């Protein structure tokens, strides 16, 4: 996988309006889904009851929580780039989110993204709007399409 490497925010800002490299595949396991259920207290059977999902679900297996796809965006984006002067980042919000296709257990996801907008934020900070599409390997519709906003700060 290619990785975007920038010395500092000035260099990073030159990527505004451009696509980032395609991300690496991330395997979604039942253990990840169960851990997400534990963290969010969302134990709906379609996510955590393997036997019931096999019998009653139209998908014939458990599916990940939709919000799990969103929560993977930070990790997936940070895997795509290195900014040497980067000190920390925080999530700012989401402008648009859709979950066009459920994420079946034991599938692979990867990120397709671009940097829509970069704005100054406070001292030594940037507010970045990312266009993100989370692809499911072998499935035409994406798991998630989102306009994700984050803050990044330089050291």
Backbone as JSON, one array per atom type, in Angstrom:
{
  "sequence": "XXXXXXXXXXXXXXXXXXXXXXXXXXXXXXXXXXXXXXXXXXXXXXXXXXXXXXXXXXXXXXXXXXXXXXXXXXXXXXXXXXXXXXXXXXXXXXXXXXXXXXXXXXXXXXXXXXXXXXXXXXXXXXXXXXXXXXXXXXXXXXXXXXXXXXXXXXX",
  "N": [[0.84, -1.19, 0.0], [0.48, 2.18, -0.81], [1.62, 5.09, 0.93], [0.91, 8.28, 2.09], [3.29, 10.68, 2.74], [4.2, 13.41, 4.6], [6.14, 16.25, 5.51], [5.2, 18.32, 7.12], [2.35, 20.38, 8.12], [2.06, 22.36, 6.16], [2.98, 21.13, 3.81], [1.15, 19.0, 3.77], [-1.23, 20.4, 3.26], [-1.15, 20.82, 0.53], [-2.43, 18.7, -0.59], [-5.11, 19.09, -0.61], [-8.28, 18.59, -2.04], [-7.52, 16.35, -3.4], [-7.24, 12.8, -4.09], [-6.52, 10.2, -1.74], [-4.17, 7.47, -1.23], [-5.47, 4.15, -1.81], [-6.77, 2.3, 0.88], [-5.54, -0.38, 3.06], [-6.83, -3.74, 3.32], [-9.1, -4.55, 5.93], [-9.95, -7.0, 8.13], [-13.1, -7.9, 9.31], [-14.02, -9.28, 12.18], [-15.9, -11.64, 14.22], [-15.17, -11.3, 16.84], [-14.36, -8.61, 16.88], [-16.83, -7.38, 16.36], [-18.29, -8.21, 18.61], [-16.79, -6.94, 20.62], [-17.28, -4.28, 19.93], [-20.01, -4.22, 20.43], [-19.92, -4.57, 23.2], [-18.67, -2.17, 23.92], [-20.52, -0.24, 23.13], [-22.89, -1.03, 24.18], [-24.81, -2.15, 22.58], [-26.46, -4.79, 21.88], [-27.96, -6.1, 19.93], [-29.39, -8.95, 18.44], [-28.78, -9.51, 15.76], [-26.18, -8.78, 15.44], [-24.63, -10.14, 17.41], [-25.51, -12.76, 18.01], [-24.69, -15.58, 16.74], [-25.79, -18.1, 15.96], [-28.59, -17.58, 15.87], [-28.6, -15.58, 13.92], [-27.77, -17.05, 11.68], [-30.03, -18.62, 11.29], [-32.29, -16.85, 11.23], [-31.71, -14.38, 10.05], [-31.79, -12.34, 7.1], [-29.33, -12.17, 5.98], [-27.93, -14.37, 6.72], [-25.8, -14.61, 8.42], [-24.03, -13.01, 11.14], [-23.99, -9.39, 11.2], [-21.95, -6.47, 11.16], [-22.2, -3.62, 13.35], [-23.59, -0.63, 12.04], [-22.4, 1.76, 12.89], [-19.9, 0.88, 13.52], [-18.45, 0.83, 11.19], [-18.11, 3.59, 10.76], [-16.58, 4.18, 13.03], [-14.19, 3.02, 12.39], [-13.04, 4.73, 10.58], [-11.17, 6.73, 11.48], [-8.85, 5.23, 12.16], [-8.37, 3.98, 9.68], [-7.87, 6.19, 8.01], [-5.58, 7.29, 9.26], [-3.78, 5.26, 8.81], [-3.17, 5.69, 6.19], [-1.46, 7.82, 5.92], [1.41, 9.75, 6.9], [2.31, 12.39, 8.85], [4.93, 14.16, 9.64], [5.17, 16.23, 11.53], [2.93, 15.95, 13.06], [0.99, 16.03, 16.01], [-1.37, 15.39, 17.44], [-4.77, 14.24, 17.0], [-8.32, 14.76, 16.7], [-11.74, 13.71, 16.55], [-14.17, 15.62, 14.85], [-16.67, 15.65, 13.73], [-19.48, 14.56, 11.69], [-20.74, 15.18, 8.51], [-22.34, 14.08, 6.48], [-23.72, 10.87, 6.27], [-24.11, 7.56, 5.21], [-25.2, 4.15, 5.09], [-24.96, 2.04, 2.83], [-24.79, -0.78, 2.46], [-24.99, -3.72, 4.47], [-22.39, -4.96, 6.69], [-21.07, -8.0, 6.51], [-20.01, -10.49, 8.89], [-16.6, -11.56, 8.99], [-15.75, -10.39, 6.6], [-13.82, -8.32, 4.38], [-12.82, -4.92, 4.65], [-12.04, -1.79, 3.09], [-10.64, 1.51, 2.7], [-11.54, 4.18, 0.58], [-10.65, 7.39, -0.2], [-10.69, 11.01, -0.1], [-9.36, 14.33, 0.27], [-11.44, 16.76, 0.98], [-11.59, 19.4, 1.99], [-9.47, 21.73, 3.64], [-8.98, 23.62, 6.49], [-7.76, 26.35, 8.49], [-7.41, 25.93, 12.06], [-7.69, 27.06, 15.23], [-4.64, 27.58, 17.12], [-1.88, 26.2, 15.54], [-3.43, 24.21, 14.35], [-5.57, 22.23, 12.17], [-8.66, 21.93, 10.42], [-10.1, 19.28, 8.87], [-11.96, 18.12, 6.15], [-13.0, 15.12, 5.05], [-13.74, 13.01, 2.32], [-15.15, 9.93, 2.39], [-15.32, 6.52, 1.51], [-16.19, 3.33, 2.35], [-15.27, 0.36, 1.25], [-16.57, -2.93, 0.66], [-15.11, -5.98, 0.29], [-15.73, -7.73, -2.67], [-18.39, -7.01, -2.84], [-20.72, -4.94, -4.41], [-22.03, -2.53, -3.49], [-21.06, 0.02, -1.16], [-19.99, -0.24, 2.32], [-20.15, 2.02, 3.86], [-20.61, 5.46, 3.34], [-19.29, 8.56, 3.83], [-18.98, 11.95, 4.93], [-16.51, 13.07, 6.65], [-15.26, 14.85, 9.43], [-12.37, 16.11, 10.9], [-10.0, 17.18, 13.42], [-6.65, 18.23, 13.41], [-3.49, 18.62, 14.97], [-0.33, 20.25, 15.1], [2.95, 19.62, 16.45]],
  "CA": [[0.0, 0.0, 0.0], [1.16, 3.48, -0.78], [1.31, 5.91, 2.09], [1.22, 9.69, 1.92], [4.23, 11.13, 3.76], [4.41, 14.86, 4.56], [7.0, 16.75, 6.59], [4.47, 19.22, 8.01], [1.01, 20.75, 7.66], [2.15, 23.12, 4.9], [3.05, 20.14, 2.73], [-0.13, 18.28, 3.77], [-2.28, 21.25, 2.66], [-1.09, 20.73, -0.94], [-3.26, 17.57, -1.01], [-6.52, 19.46, -0.6], [-8.95, 18.31, -3.3], [-6.91, 15.19, -4.05], [-7.5, 11.48, -3.53], [-5.47, 9.54, -0.99], [-4.01, 6.09, -1.66], [-6.5, 3.22, -1.33], [-6.32, 1.67, 2.12], [-5.36, -1.82, 3.17], [-8.0, -4.47, 3.78], [-9.25, -4.8, 7.37], [-10.88, -8.1, 8.34], [-14.09, -7.68, 10.37], [-14.26, -10.56, 12.83], [-16.96, -11.68, 15.24], [-14.59, -10.75, 18.07], [-14.45, -7.14, 16.77], [-18.24, -7.02, 16.48], [-18.65, -8.39, 20.02], [-16.13, -5.88, 21.4], [-18.02, -3.05, 19.65], [-21.27, -4.34, 21.18], [-19.59, -4.31, 24.6], [-18.35, -0.75, 24.09], [-21.68, 0.61, 22.87], [-24.04, -1.66, 24.83], [-25.78, -2.5, 21.53], [-26.37, -6.25, 21.77], [-29.0, -6.64, 19.06], [-29.02, -10.31, 18.04], [-28.23, -9.55, 14.39], [-24.74, -8.56, 15.55], [-23.87, -10.97, 18.37], [-26.01, -14.13, 18.16], [-24.3, -16.24, 15.49], [-26.76, -19.15, 15.61], [-29.86, -16.97, 15.48], [-28.39, -14.89, 12.64], [-27.74, -18.07, 10.63], [-31.39, -19.14, 11.1], [-33.35, -15.87, 11.05], [-31.31, -13.16, 9.34], [-31.73, -12.45, 5.63], [-27.92, -12.19, 5.58], [-27.48, -15.71, 7.08], [-24.66, -14.51, 9.34], [-24.06, -11.71, 11.82], [-23.47, -8.2, 10.51], [-21.36, -5.46, 12.05], [-22.97, -2.4, 13.6], [-23.28, 0.42, 11.07], [-21.48, 2.73, 13.48], [-18.55, 0.32, 13.57], [-17.79, 1.33, 9.96], [-17.72, 4.97, 11.04], [-15.52, 4.24, 14.03], [-12.93, 2.58, 11.76], [-12.5, 5.76, 9.68], [-9.97, 7.38, 12.03], [-7.73, 4.31, 12.0], [-8.12, 3.77, 8.26], [-7.23, 7.41, 7.49], [-4.23, 7.44, 9.81], [-2.94, 4.26, 8.15], [-2.86, 6.14, 4.83], [-0.55, 8.96, 5.85], [2.29, 10.13, 7.99], [2.69, 13.8, 8.85], [6.01, 14.11, 10.62], [4.97, 17.23, 12.6], [1.64, 15.66, 13.68], [1.04, 15.81, 17.45], [-2.59, 14.7, 17.87], [-5.97, 14.49, 16.22], [-9.6, 14.45, 17.34], [-12.9, 13.72, 15.67], [-14.95, 16.85, 14.96], [-18.06, 15.33, 13.41], [-19.86, 13.97, 10.41], [-21.73, 16.0, 7.81], [-23.24, 13.19, 5.74], [-23.38, 9.46, 6.47], [-25.04, 6.54, 4.74], [-24.72, 2.77, 5.18], [-25.67, 1.39, 1.72], [-24.83, -2.25, 2.52], [-24.51, -4.26, 5.74], [-21.05, -5.55, 6.71], [-21.14, -9.34, 7.08], [-18.85, -10.95, 9.64], [-15.52, -12.21, 8.22], [-15.48, -9.75, 5.32], [-12.74, -7.32, 4.38], [-13.17, -3.54, 4.32], [-10.93, -0.86, 2.86], [-11.06, 2.9, 2.55], [-11.25, 5.06, -0.56], [-10.9, 8.71, 0.4], [-10.04, 12.21, -0.62], [-9.4, 15.47, 1.17], [-12.34, 17.74, 0.38], [-11.33, 20.77, 2.42], [-8.57, 21.93, 4.78], [-9.13, 24.97, 7.02], [-7.03, 26.58, 9.75], [-8.21, 25.76, 13.26], [-6.93, 27.45, 16.43], [-3.2, 27.7, 16.9], [-1.23, 24.94, 15.14], [-4.41, 23.19, 14.03], [-6.31, 22.2, 10.91], [-9.92, 21.21, 10.35], [-10.07, 18.59, 7.59], [-13.16, 17.42, 5.73], [-12.61, 13.97, 4.25], [-14.77, 12.2, 1.67], [-14.76, 8.55, 2.68], [-16.14, 5.4, 1.08], [-15.66, 2.08, 2.87], [-15.57, -0.74, 0.32], [-16.64, -4.31, 1.15], [-14.53, -6.83, -0.75], [-16.64, -8.62, -3.37], [-19.77, -6.49, -2.81], [-20.75, -3.71, -5.21], [-22.38, -1.36, -2.68], [-20.14, 0.22, -0.03], [-20.48, -0.36, 3.69], [-20.37, 3.34, 4.42], [-20.19, 6.65, 2.61], [-19.38, 9.6, 4.85], [-18.18, 13.16, 4.94], [-15.97, 13.0, 8.01], [-14.51, 16.05, 9.76], [-11.47, 15.91, 12.03], [-9.03, 18.24, 13.75], [-5.28, 17.76, 13.61], [-2.62, 19.64, 15.55], [1.12, 20.07, 14.97], [3.73, 19.8, 17.68]],
  "C": [[0.88, 1.24, 0.0], [0.73, 4.23, 0.47], [1.75, 7.33, 1.79], [2.13, 10.11, 3.06], [4.47, 12.63, 3.56], [5.28, 15.27, 5.73], [6.2, 17.55, 7.61], [3.1, 19.54, 7.42], [1.04, 21.53, 6.35], [2.18, 22.17, 3.71], [1.73, 19.37, 2.63], [-1.22, 19.08, 3.06], [-2.26, 21.22, 1.13], [-1.94, 19.57, -1.47], [-4.75, 17.86, -0.96], [-7.11, 19.23, -1.99], [-8.43, 17.07, -4.02], [-7.31, 13.9, -3.33], [-6.27, 10.98, -2.78], [-5.27, 8.13, -1.57], [-5.16, 5.23, -1.12], [-5.94, 2.48, -0.12], [-6.13, 0.17, 2.02], [-6.67, -2.46, 3.64], [-7.94, -4.68, 5.29], [-10.31, -5.88, 7.51], [-11.79, -7.79, 9.53], [-14.45, -9.04, 10.96], [-15.42, -10.48, 13.81], [-16.45, -11.1, 16.55], [-14.65, -9.22, 18.05], [-15.89, -6.68, 16.98], [-18.69, -7.13, 17.94], [-18.04, -7.3, 20.9], [-16.84, -4.54, 21.17], [-19.36, -3.06, 20.4], [-21.02, -4.05, 22.66], [-19.35, -2.82, 24.84], [-19.58, 0.14, 23.97], [-22.96, 0.14, 23.56], [-25.16, -1.98, 23.84], [-25.62, -3.99, 21.23], [-27.47, -6.85, 20.89], [-28.52, -7.97, 18.47], [-28.39, -10.38, 16.66], [-26.71, -9.36, 14.37], [-24.02, -9.66, 16.33], [-24.35, -12.41, 18.52], [-25.81, -14.87, 16.83], [-25.35, -17.27, 15.05], [-28.09, -18.57, 15.15], [-29.72, -16.26, 14.13], [-28.38, -15.89, 11.48], [-29.15, -18.56, 10.29], [-32.38, -18.07, 10.64], [-32.98, -14.65, 10.21], [-31.38, -13.36, 7.83], [-30.29, -12.52, 5.13], [-27.25, -13.52, 5.92], [-26.2, -15.76, 7.92], [-24.75, -13.18, 10.04], [-23.51, -10.59, 10.93], [-22.93, -7.24, 11.57], [-22.34, -4.31, 12.25], [-22.61, -1.37, 12.52], [-22.26, 1.41, 11.61], [-20.07, 2.18, 13.64], [-17.77, 0.77, 12.33], [-17.28, 2.75, 10.15], [-16.54, 5.02, 11.99], [-14.18, 3.77, 13.47], [-12.29, 3.68, 10.89], [-11.22, 6.41, 10.2], [-8.74, 6.51, 11.81], [-7.36, 4.16, 10.52], [-7.43, 4.99, 7.63], [-5.8, 7.54, 7.99], [-3.26, 6.41, 9.24], [-2.46, 4.72, 6.77], [-1.79, 7.22, 4.77], [0.31, 9.09, 7.1], [2.58, 11.61, 7.81], [3.69, 13.93, 9.98], [5.83, 15.1, 11.77], [3.67, 17.01, 13.37], [1.81, 15.38, 15.17], [-0.17, 15.02, 17.93], [-3.74, 15.06, 16.95], [-7.2, 14.13, 17.03], [-10.7, 14.48, 16.29], [-13.71, 14.99, 15.93], [-16.42, 16.58, 14.66], [-18.22, 14.72, 12.04], [-20.92, 14.87, 9.77], [-22.77, 15.13, 7.11], [-22.77, 11.77, 5.97], [-24.5, 8.59, 5.91], [-24.36, 5.18, 4.88], [-25.43, 1.96, 4.08], [-25.75, -0.13, 1.78], [-24.33, -2.72, 3.88], [-23.13, -4.91, 5.59], [-21.14, -6.93, 7.34], [-19.86, -9.69, 7.84], [-17.88, -11.66, 8.69], [-15.35, -11.65, 6.81], [-14.33, -8.76, 5.49], [-13.29, -5.96, 3.97], [-11.9, -2.78, 3.97], [-11.48, 0.5, 2.49], [-10.61, 3.49, 1.23], [-11.59, 6.46, -0.06], [-10.19, 9.82, -0.36], [-10.19, 13.32, 0.42], [-10.22, 16.56, 0.48], [-11.93, 19.17, 0.71], [-10.39, 20.76, 3.62], [-8.68, 23.39, 5.2], [-8.25, 25.14, 8.25], [-7.97, 26.39, 10.93], [-7.32, 26.05, 14.47], [-5.45, 27.6, 16.1], [-2.63, 26.31, 16.62], [-2.2, 23.84, 14.76], [-5.01, 23.33, 12.64], [-7.63, 21.48, 11.13], [-10.0, 20.62, 8.95], [-11.42, 17.93, 7.35], [-12.72, 16.36, 4.72], [-13.85, 13.38, 3.58], [-14.32, 10.76, 1.78], [-15.8, 7.56, 2.15], [-15.47, 4.13, 1.57], [-16.18, 0.95, 1.99], [-15.62, -2.07, 1.07], [-16.13, -5.19, 0.01], [-15.59, -7.77, -1.34], [-18.09, -8.18, -3.39], [-19.78, -5.13, -3.48], [-21.03, -2.46, -4.37], [-21.39, -1.22, -1.52], [-20.82, 0.0, 1.32], [-20.91, 1.0, 4.22], [-19.86, 4.4, 3.45], [-20.37, 7.81, 3.58], [-18.51, 10.8, 4.51], [-17.77, 13.34, 6.39], [-15.11, 14.23, 8.26], [-13.65, 15.76, 11.0], [-10.58, 17.14, 12.24], [-7.67, 17.57, 13.91], [-4.44, 18.92, 14.1], [-1.16, 19.25, 15.37], [1.79, 20.25, 16.33], [4.52, 21.09, 17.61]]
}
